[in-house]
Short mmCIF file of C-alpha atoms and ligand atoms in Angstrom, two decimals:
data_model
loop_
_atom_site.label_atom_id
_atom_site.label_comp_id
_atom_site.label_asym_id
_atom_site.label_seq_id
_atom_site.Cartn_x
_atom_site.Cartn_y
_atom_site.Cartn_z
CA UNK A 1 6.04 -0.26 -7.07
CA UNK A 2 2.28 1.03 -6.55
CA UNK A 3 1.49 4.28 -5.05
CA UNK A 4 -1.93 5.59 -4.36
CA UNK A 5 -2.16 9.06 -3.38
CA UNK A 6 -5.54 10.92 -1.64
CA UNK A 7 -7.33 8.53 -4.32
CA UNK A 8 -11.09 9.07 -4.33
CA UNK A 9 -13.65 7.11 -6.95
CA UNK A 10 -17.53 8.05 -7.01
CA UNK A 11 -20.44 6.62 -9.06
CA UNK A 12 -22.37 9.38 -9.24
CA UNK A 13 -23.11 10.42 -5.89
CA UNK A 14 -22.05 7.01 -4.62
CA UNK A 15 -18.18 7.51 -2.92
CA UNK A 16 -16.72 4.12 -3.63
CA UNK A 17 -13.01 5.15 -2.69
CA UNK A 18 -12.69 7.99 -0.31
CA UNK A 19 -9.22 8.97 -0.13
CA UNK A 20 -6.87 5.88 -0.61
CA UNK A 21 -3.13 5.99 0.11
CA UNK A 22 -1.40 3.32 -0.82
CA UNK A 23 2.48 2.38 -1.08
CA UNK A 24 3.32 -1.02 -2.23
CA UNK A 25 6.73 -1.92 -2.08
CA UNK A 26 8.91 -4.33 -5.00
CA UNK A 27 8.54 -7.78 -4.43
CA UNK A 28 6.06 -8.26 -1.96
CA UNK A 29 2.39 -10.08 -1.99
CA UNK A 30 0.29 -7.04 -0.81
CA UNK A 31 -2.88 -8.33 0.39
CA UNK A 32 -6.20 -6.37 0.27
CA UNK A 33 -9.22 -7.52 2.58
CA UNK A 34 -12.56 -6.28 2.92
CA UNK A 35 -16.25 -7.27 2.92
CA UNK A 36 -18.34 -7.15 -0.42
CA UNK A 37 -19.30 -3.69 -1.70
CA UNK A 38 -16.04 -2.10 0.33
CA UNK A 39 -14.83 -1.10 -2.62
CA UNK A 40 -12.15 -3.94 -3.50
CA UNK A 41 -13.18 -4.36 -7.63
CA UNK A 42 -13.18 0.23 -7.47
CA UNK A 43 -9.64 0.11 -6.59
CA UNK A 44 -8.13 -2.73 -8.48
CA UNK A 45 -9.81 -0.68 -11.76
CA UNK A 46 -8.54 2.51 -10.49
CA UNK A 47 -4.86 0.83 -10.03
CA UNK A 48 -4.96 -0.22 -13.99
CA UNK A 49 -6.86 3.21 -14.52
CA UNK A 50 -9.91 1.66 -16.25
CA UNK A 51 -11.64 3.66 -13.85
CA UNK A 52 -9.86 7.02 -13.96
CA UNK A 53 -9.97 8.54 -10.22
CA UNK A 54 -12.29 11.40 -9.52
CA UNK A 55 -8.66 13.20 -7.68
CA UNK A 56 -5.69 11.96 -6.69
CA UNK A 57 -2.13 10.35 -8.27
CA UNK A 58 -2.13 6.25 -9.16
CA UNK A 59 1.81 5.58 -9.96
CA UNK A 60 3.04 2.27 -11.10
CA UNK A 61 6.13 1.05 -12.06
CA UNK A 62 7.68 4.39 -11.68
CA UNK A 63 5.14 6.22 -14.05
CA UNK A 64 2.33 8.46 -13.11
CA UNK A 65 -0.73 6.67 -14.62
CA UNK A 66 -3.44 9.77 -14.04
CA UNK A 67 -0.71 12.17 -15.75
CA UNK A 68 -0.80 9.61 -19.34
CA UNK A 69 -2.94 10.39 -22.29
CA UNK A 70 -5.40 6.85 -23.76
CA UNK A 71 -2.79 5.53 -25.91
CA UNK A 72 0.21 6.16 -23.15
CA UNK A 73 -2.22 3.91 -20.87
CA UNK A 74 -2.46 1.01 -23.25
CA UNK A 75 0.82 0.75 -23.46
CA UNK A 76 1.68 1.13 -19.19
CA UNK A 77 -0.88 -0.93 -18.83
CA UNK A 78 1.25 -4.09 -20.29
CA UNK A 79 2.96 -3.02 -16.99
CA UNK A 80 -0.10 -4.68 -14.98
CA UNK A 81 -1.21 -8.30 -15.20
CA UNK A 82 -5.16 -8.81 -14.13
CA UNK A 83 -6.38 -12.18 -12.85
CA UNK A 84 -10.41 -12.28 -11.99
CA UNK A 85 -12.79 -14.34 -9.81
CA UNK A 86 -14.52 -15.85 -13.05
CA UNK A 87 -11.39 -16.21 -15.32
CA UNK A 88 -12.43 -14.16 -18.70
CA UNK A 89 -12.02 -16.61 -20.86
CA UNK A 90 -12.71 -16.40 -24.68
CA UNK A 91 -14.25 -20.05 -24.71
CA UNK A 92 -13.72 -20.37 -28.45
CA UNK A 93 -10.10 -20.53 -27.83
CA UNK A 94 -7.70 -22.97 -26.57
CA UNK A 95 -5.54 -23.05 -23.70
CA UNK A 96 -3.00 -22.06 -25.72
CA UNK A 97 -4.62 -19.60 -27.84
CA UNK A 98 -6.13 -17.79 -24.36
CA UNK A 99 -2.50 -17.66 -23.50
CA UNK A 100 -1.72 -16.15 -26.84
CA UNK A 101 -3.88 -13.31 -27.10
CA UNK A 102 -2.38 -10.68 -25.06
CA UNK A 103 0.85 -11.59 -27.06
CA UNK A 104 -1.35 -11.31 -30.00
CA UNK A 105 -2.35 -8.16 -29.31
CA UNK A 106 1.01 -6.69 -28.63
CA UNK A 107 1.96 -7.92 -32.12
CA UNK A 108 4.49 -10.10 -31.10
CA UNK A 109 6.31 -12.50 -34.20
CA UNK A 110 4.52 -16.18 -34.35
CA UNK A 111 7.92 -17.87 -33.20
CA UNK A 112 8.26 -15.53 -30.60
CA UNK A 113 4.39 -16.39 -29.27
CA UNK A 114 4.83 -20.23 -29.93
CA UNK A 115 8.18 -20.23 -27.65
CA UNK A 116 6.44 -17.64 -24.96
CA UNK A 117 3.36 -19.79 -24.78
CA UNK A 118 5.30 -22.73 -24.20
CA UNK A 119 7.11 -21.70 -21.11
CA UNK A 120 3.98 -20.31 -19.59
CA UNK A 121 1.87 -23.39 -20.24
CA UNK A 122 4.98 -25.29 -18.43
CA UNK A 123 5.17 -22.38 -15.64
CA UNK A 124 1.48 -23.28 -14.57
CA UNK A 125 1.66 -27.12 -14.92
CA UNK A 126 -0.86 -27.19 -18.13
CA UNK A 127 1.50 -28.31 -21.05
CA UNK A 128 -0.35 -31.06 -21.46
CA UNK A 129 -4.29 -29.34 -21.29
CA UNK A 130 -2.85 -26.73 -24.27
CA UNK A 131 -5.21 -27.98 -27.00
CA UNK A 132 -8.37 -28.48 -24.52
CA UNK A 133 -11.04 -25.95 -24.24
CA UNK A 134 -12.14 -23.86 -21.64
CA UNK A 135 -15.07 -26.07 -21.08
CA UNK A 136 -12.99 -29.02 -20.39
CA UNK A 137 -10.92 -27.82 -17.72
CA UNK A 138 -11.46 -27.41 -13.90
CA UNK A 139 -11.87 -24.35 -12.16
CA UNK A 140 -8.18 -24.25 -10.69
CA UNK A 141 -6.81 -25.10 -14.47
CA UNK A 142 -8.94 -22.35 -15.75
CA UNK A 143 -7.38 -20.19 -12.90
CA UNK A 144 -3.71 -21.54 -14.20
CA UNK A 145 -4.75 -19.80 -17.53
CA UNK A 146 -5.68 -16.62 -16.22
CA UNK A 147 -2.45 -16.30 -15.23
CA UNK A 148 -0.26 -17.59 -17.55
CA UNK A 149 -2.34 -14.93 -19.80
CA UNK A 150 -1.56 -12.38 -17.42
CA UNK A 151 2.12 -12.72 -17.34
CA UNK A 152 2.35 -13.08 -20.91
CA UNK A 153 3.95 -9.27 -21.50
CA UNK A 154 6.35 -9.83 -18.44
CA UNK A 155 4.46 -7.18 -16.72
CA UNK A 156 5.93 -5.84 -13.29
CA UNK A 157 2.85 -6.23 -11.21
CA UNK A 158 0.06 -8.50 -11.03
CA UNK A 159 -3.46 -7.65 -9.86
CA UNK A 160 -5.79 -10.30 -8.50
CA UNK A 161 -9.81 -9.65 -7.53
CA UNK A 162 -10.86 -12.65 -6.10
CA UNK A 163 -8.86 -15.03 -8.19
CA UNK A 164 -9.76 -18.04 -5.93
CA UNK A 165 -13.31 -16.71 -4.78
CA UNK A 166 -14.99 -19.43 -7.07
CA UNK A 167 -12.58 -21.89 -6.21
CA UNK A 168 -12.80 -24.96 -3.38
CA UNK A 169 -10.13 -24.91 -1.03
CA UNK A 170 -8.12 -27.27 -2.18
CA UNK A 171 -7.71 -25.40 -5.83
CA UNK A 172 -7.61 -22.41 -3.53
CA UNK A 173 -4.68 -23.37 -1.82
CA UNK A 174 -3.03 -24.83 -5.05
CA UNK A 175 -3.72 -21.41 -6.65
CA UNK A 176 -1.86 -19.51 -3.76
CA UNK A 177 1.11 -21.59 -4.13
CA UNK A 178 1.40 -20.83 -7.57
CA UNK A 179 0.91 -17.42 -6.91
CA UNK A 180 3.29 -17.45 -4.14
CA UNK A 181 6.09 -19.16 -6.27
CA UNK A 182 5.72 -16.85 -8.96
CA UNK A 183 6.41 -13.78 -6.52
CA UNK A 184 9.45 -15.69 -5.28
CA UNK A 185 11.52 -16.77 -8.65
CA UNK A 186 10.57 -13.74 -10.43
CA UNK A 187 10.10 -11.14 -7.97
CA UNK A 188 6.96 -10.11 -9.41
CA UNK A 189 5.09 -7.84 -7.30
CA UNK A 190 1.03 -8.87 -6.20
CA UNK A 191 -1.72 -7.09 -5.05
CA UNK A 192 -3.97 -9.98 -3.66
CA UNK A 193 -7.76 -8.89 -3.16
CA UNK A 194 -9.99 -10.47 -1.42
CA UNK A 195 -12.49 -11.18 0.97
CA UNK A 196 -10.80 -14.17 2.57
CA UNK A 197 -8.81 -13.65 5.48
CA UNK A 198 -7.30 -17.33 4.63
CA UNK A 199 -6.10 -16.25 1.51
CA UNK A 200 -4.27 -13.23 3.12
CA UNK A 201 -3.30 -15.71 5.83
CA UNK A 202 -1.94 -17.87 2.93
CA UNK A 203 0.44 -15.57 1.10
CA UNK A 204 0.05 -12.35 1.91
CA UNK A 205 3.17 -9.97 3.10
CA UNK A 206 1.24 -7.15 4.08
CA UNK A 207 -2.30 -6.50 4.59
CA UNK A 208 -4.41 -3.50 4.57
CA UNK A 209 -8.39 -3.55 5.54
CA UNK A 210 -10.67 -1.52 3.34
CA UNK A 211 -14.08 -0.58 4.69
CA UNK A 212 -16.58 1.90 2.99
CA UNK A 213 -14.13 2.94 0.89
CA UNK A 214 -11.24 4.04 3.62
CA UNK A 215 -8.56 1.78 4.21
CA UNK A 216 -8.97 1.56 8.17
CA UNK A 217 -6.02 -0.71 8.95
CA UNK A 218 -2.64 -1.96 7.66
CA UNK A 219 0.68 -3.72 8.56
CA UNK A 220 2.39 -6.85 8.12
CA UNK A 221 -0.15 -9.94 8.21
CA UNK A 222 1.18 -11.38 11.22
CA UNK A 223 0.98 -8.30 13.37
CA UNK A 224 -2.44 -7.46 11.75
CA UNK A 225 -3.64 -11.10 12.93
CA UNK A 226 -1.91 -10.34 16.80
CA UNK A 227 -3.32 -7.11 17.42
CA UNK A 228 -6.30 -6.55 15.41
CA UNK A 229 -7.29 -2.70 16.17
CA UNK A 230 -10.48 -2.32 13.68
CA UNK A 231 -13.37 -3.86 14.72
CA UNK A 232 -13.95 -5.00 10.97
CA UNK A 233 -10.73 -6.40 10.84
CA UNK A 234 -10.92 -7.91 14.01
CA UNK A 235 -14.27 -9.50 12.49
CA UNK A 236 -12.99 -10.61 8.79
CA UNK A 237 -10.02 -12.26 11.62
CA UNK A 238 -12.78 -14.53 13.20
CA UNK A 239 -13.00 -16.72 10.29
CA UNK A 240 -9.49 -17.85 11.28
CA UNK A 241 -8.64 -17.13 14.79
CA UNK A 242 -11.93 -17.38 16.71
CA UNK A 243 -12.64 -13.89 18.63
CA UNK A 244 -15.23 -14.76 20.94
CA UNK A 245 -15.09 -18.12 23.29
CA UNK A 246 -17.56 -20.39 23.02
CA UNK A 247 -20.17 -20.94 25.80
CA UNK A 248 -18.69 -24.20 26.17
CA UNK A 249 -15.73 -23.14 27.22
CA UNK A 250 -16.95 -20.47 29.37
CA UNK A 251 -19.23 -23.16 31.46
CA UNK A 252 -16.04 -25.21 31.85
CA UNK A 253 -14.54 -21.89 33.92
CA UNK A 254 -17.49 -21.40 35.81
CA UNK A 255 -17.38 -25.31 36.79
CA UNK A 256 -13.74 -24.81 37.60
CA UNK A 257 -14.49 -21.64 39.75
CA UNK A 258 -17.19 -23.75 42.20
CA UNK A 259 -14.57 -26.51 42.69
CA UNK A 260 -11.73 -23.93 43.68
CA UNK A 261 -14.07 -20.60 45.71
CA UNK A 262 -11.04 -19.35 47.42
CA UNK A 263 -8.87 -18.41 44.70
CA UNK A 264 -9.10 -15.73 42.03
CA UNK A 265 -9.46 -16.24 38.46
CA UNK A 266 -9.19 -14.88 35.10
CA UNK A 267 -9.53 -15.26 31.91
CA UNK A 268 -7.15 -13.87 29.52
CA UNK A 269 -6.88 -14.49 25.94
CA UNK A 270 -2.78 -14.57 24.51
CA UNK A 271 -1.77 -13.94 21.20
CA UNK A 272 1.41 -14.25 19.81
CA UNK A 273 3.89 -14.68 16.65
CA UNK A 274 7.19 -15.13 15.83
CA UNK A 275 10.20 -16.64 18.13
CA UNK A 276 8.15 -15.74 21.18
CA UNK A 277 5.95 -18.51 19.65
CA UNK A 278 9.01 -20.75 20.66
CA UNK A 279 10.06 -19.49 23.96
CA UNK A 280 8.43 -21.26 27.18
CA UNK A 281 6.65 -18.40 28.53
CA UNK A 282 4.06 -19.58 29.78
CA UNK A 283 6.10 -22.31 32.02
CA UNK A 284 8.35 -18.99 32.84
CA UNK A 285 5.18 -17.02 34.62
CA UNK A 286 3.78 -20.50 36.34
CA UNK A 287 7.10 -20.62 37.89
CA UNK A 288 7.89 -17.36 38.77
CA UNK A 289 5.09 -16.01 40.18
CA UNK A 290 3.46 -19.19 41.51
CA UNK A 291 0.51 -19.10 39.30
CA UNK A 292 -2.06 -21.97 37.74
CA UNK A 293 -2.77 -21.64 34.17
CA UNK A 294 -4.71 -23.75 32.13
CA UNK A 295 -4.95 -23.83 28.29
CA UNK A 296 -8.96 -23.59 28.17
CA UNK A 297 -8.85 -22.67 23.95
CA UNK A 298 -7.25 -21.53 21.51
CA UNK A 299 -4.96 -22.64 18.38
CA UNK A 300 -1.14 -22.56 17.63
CA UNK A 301 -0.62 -22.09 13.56
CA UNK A 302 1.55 -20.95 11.26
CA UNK A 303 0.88 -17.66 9.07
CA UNK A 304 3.66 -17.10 6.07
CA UNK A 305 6.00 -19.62 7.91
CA UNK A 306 5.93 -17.64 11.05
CA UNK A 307 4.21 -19.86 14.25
CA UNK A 308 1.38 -17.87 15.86
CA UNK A 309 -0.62 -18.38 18.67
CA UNK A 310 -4.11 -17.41 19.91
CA UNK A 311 -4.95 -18.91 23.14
CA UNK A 312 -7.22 -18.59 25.99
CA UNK A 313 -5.97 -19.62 29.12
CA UNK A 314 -7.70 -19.73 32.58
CA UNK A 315 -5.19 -17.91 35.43
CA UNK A 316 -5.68 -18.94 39.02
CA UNK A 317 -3.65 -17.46 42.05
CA UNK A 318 -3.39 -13.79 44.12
CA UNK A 319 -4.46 -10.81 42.20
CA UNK A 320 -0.83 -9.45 42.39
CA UNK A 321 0.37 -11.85 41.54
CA UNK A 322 -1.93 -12.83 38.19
CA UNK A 323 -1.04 -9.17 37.42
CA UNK A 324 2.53 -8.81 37.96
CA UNK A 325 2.34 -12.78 35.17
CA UNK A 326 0.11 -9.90 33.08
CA UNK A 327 2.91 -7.45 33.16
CA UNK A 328 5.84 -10.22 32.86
CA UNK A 329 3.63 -11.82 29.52
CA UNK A 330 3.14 -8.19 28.34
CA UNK A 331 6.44 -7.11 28.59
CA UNK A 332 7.86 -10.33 26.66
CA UNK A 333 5.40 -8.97 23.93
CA UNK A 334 2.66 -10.95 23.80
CA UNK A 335 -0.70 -8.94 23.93
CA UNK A 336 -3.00 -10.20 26.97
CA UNK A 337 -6.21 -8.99 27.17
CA UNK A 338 -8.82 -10.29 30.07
CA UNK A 339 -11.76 -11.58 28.60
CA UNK A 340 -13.50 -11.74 31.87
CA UNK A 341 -13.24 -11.44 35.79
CA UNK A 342 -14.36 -14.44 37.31
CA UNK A 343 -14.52 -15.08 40.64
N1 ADP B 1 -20.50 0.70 -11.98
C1 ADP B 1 -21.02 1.05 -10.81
N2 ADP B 1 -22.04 1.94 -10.73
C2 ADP B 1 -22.56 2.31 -9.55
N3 ADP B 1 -22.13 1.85 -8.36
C3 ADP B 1 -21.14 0.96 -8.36
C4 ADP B 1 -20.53 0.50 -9.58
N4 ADP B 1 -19.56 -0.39 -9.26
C5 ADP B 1 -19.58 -0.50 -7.91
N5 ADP B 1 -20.51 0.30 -7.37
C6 ADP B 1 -20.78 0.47 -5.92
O1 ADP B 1 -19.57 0.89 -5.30
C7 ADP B 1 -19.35 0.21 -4.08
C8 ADP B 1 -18.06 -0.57 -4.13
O2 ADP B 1 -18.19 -1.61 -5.09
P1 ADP B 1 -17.00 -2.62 -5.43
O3 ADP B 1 -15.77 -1.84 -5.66
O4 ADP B 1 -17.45 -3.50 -6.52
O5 ADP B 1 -16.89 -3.41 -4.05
P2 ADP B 1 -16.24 -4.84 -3.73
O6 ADP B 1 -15.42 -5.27 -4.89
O7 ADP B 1 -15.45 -4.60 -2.48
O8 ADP B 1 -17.39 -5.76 -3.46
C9 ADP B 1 -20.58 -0.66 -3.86
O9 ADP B 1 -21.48 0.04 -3.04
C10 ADP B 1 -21.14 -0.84 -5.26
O10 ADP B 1 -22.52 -1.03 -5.21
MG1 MG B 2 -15.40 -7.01 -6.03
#
């Protein structure tokens, strides 16, 4: 549905993008992470071509954006619904008449923008805030208009640049899920940016991990969020799944080493998704290899529906055999990395 191809983008001699390729496929919530000044805002302008590219191809929707004349790109760009962190709206209008305007502008019959208006307004729960002004809403219902407005020209894709970066979590979450049903009943394709990893967490499909302009990582969320390779993703991860141990927990291990000398120990962090999530493998090593393992940290959650698991567990027994429960855990694929030998 969106293709980037060798993109690059430069202020000046500033390289915001350098060399984005992108492929985002129908239907899916494509989710785009990164810290601030990355270059998130440069590519969601370069997708909608209000920044033109310095080189590459930007398709969308089947159409080759960088090949179309000015009035050709007006006209595509119906194709692209934009939601922003600080809503745009025109604060002399209405609910309604926010909604309106890109109708408006199309030139769309009155009837025709009365009935459209309607279902929107009922699509994002404010019906009843239609004749309010944009001063008399909250944040999330300000949000709800933003994208009732966007969807107004049934457009294939919608873009989002930190659509719930000025929002508390609880409009936050309540934004997702609108977001999220609106990808499921009408298929509509999103590119979610952000610098949230919960948001990606949230509703994302796929994620990819832009840093300095380079997109340095990508894959489904939950196999992003098990095997982190980038040490900026692995970073923007720690807001959710905790990377380092705390010192607390590492005493606790040191206190459990004195107690026990004789036998060796280590600690290994576990992560892992999906129906592995639900099979008993840790009870399967203890038991066939004769092993003590205690659950010393961690968390078991859920990312789009899918259980996941980061834990750190504390592994006592015979070095063979800890590794040959390291092989058997490995080989059922969960990804086991030692944090430390102690002992
Ligand atoms: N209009 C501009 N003129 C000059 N530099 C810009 C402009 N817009 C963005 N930049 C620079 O490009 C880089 C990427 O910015 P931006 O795409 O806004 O990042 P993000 O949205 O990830 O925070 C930053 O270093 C920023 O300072
Ligand atoms: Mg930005």
């Amino acid at each position: 549905m969106i293709q980037l191809q060798a993109v690059t983008q430069a202020y000046g001699a500033h390289e915001a993008l350098r060399g984005i390729d992108l492929d985002v496929a129908p239907g899916e919530v494509f989710g785009i992470i990164g810290r601030s000044g990355a270059g998130k805002s440069s590519l969601v302008r370069t997708i909608n071509l209000l920044n033109r590219p310095k080189a590459g191809k930007v398709i969308v929707a089947g159409r080759e954006l960088t090949a179309l004349s000015e009035p050709q790109l007006r006209e595509a760009r119906r194709e692209i619904g934009l939601i922003f962190q600080h809503f745009n709206l025109l604060s002399s209008r209405t609910v309604a008449q926010n909604v309106a305007l890109p109708l408006e502008l199309a030139g769309v019959a009155q009837p025709e923008i009365k009935r459209r208006v309607d279902e929107l307004l009922d699509l994002v729960g404010l019906s009843a805030m239609r004749d309010r002004y944009p001063s008399q809403i909250s944040g999330g219902q300000k949000q709800r208009v933003g994208i009732a407005r966007a969807l107004a020209n049934r457009p294939k894709v919608l873009l989002s640049d930190e659509a719930t970066s000025a929002l508390d979590p609880e409009a936050t979450r309540s934004i997702l899920g609108l977001l999220k049903q609106i990808n499921r009943e009408f298929g509509l394709t999103i590119v979610l940016i952000t610098h949230q990893m919960q948001v990606i967490k949230q509703v994302a499909d796929r994620v990819a991990v832009i840093d300095a302009g380079r997109i340095v990582e990508q894959g489904p969320v939950i196999e992003v969020f098990t095997r982190p390779q980038h040490a900026t993703t692995r970073s923007l991860i720690e807001e959710i799944v905790p990377q380092a141990l705390p010192e607390s927990v590492l005493a606790r291990i040191r206190a459990l080493m004195t107690a026990q000398p004789a036998a060796d120990g280590q600690l290994l962090r576990l992560a892992f998704a999906g129906d592995d999530a639900d099979r008993p493998l840790l009870s399967d090593v203890i038991r066939d290899h004769g092993i003590e393992l205690s659950i010393v940290h961690g968390q078991v959650d859920e990312v789009q529906g899918q259980p996941f698991a980061s834990l750190a567990v504390f592994a006592r027994g015979a070095r063979e055999k800890l590794n040959a429960a390291t092989a058997q855990l490995r080989g059922a694929g969960v990804v086991v990395e030692e944090v430390a030998h102690v002992g």
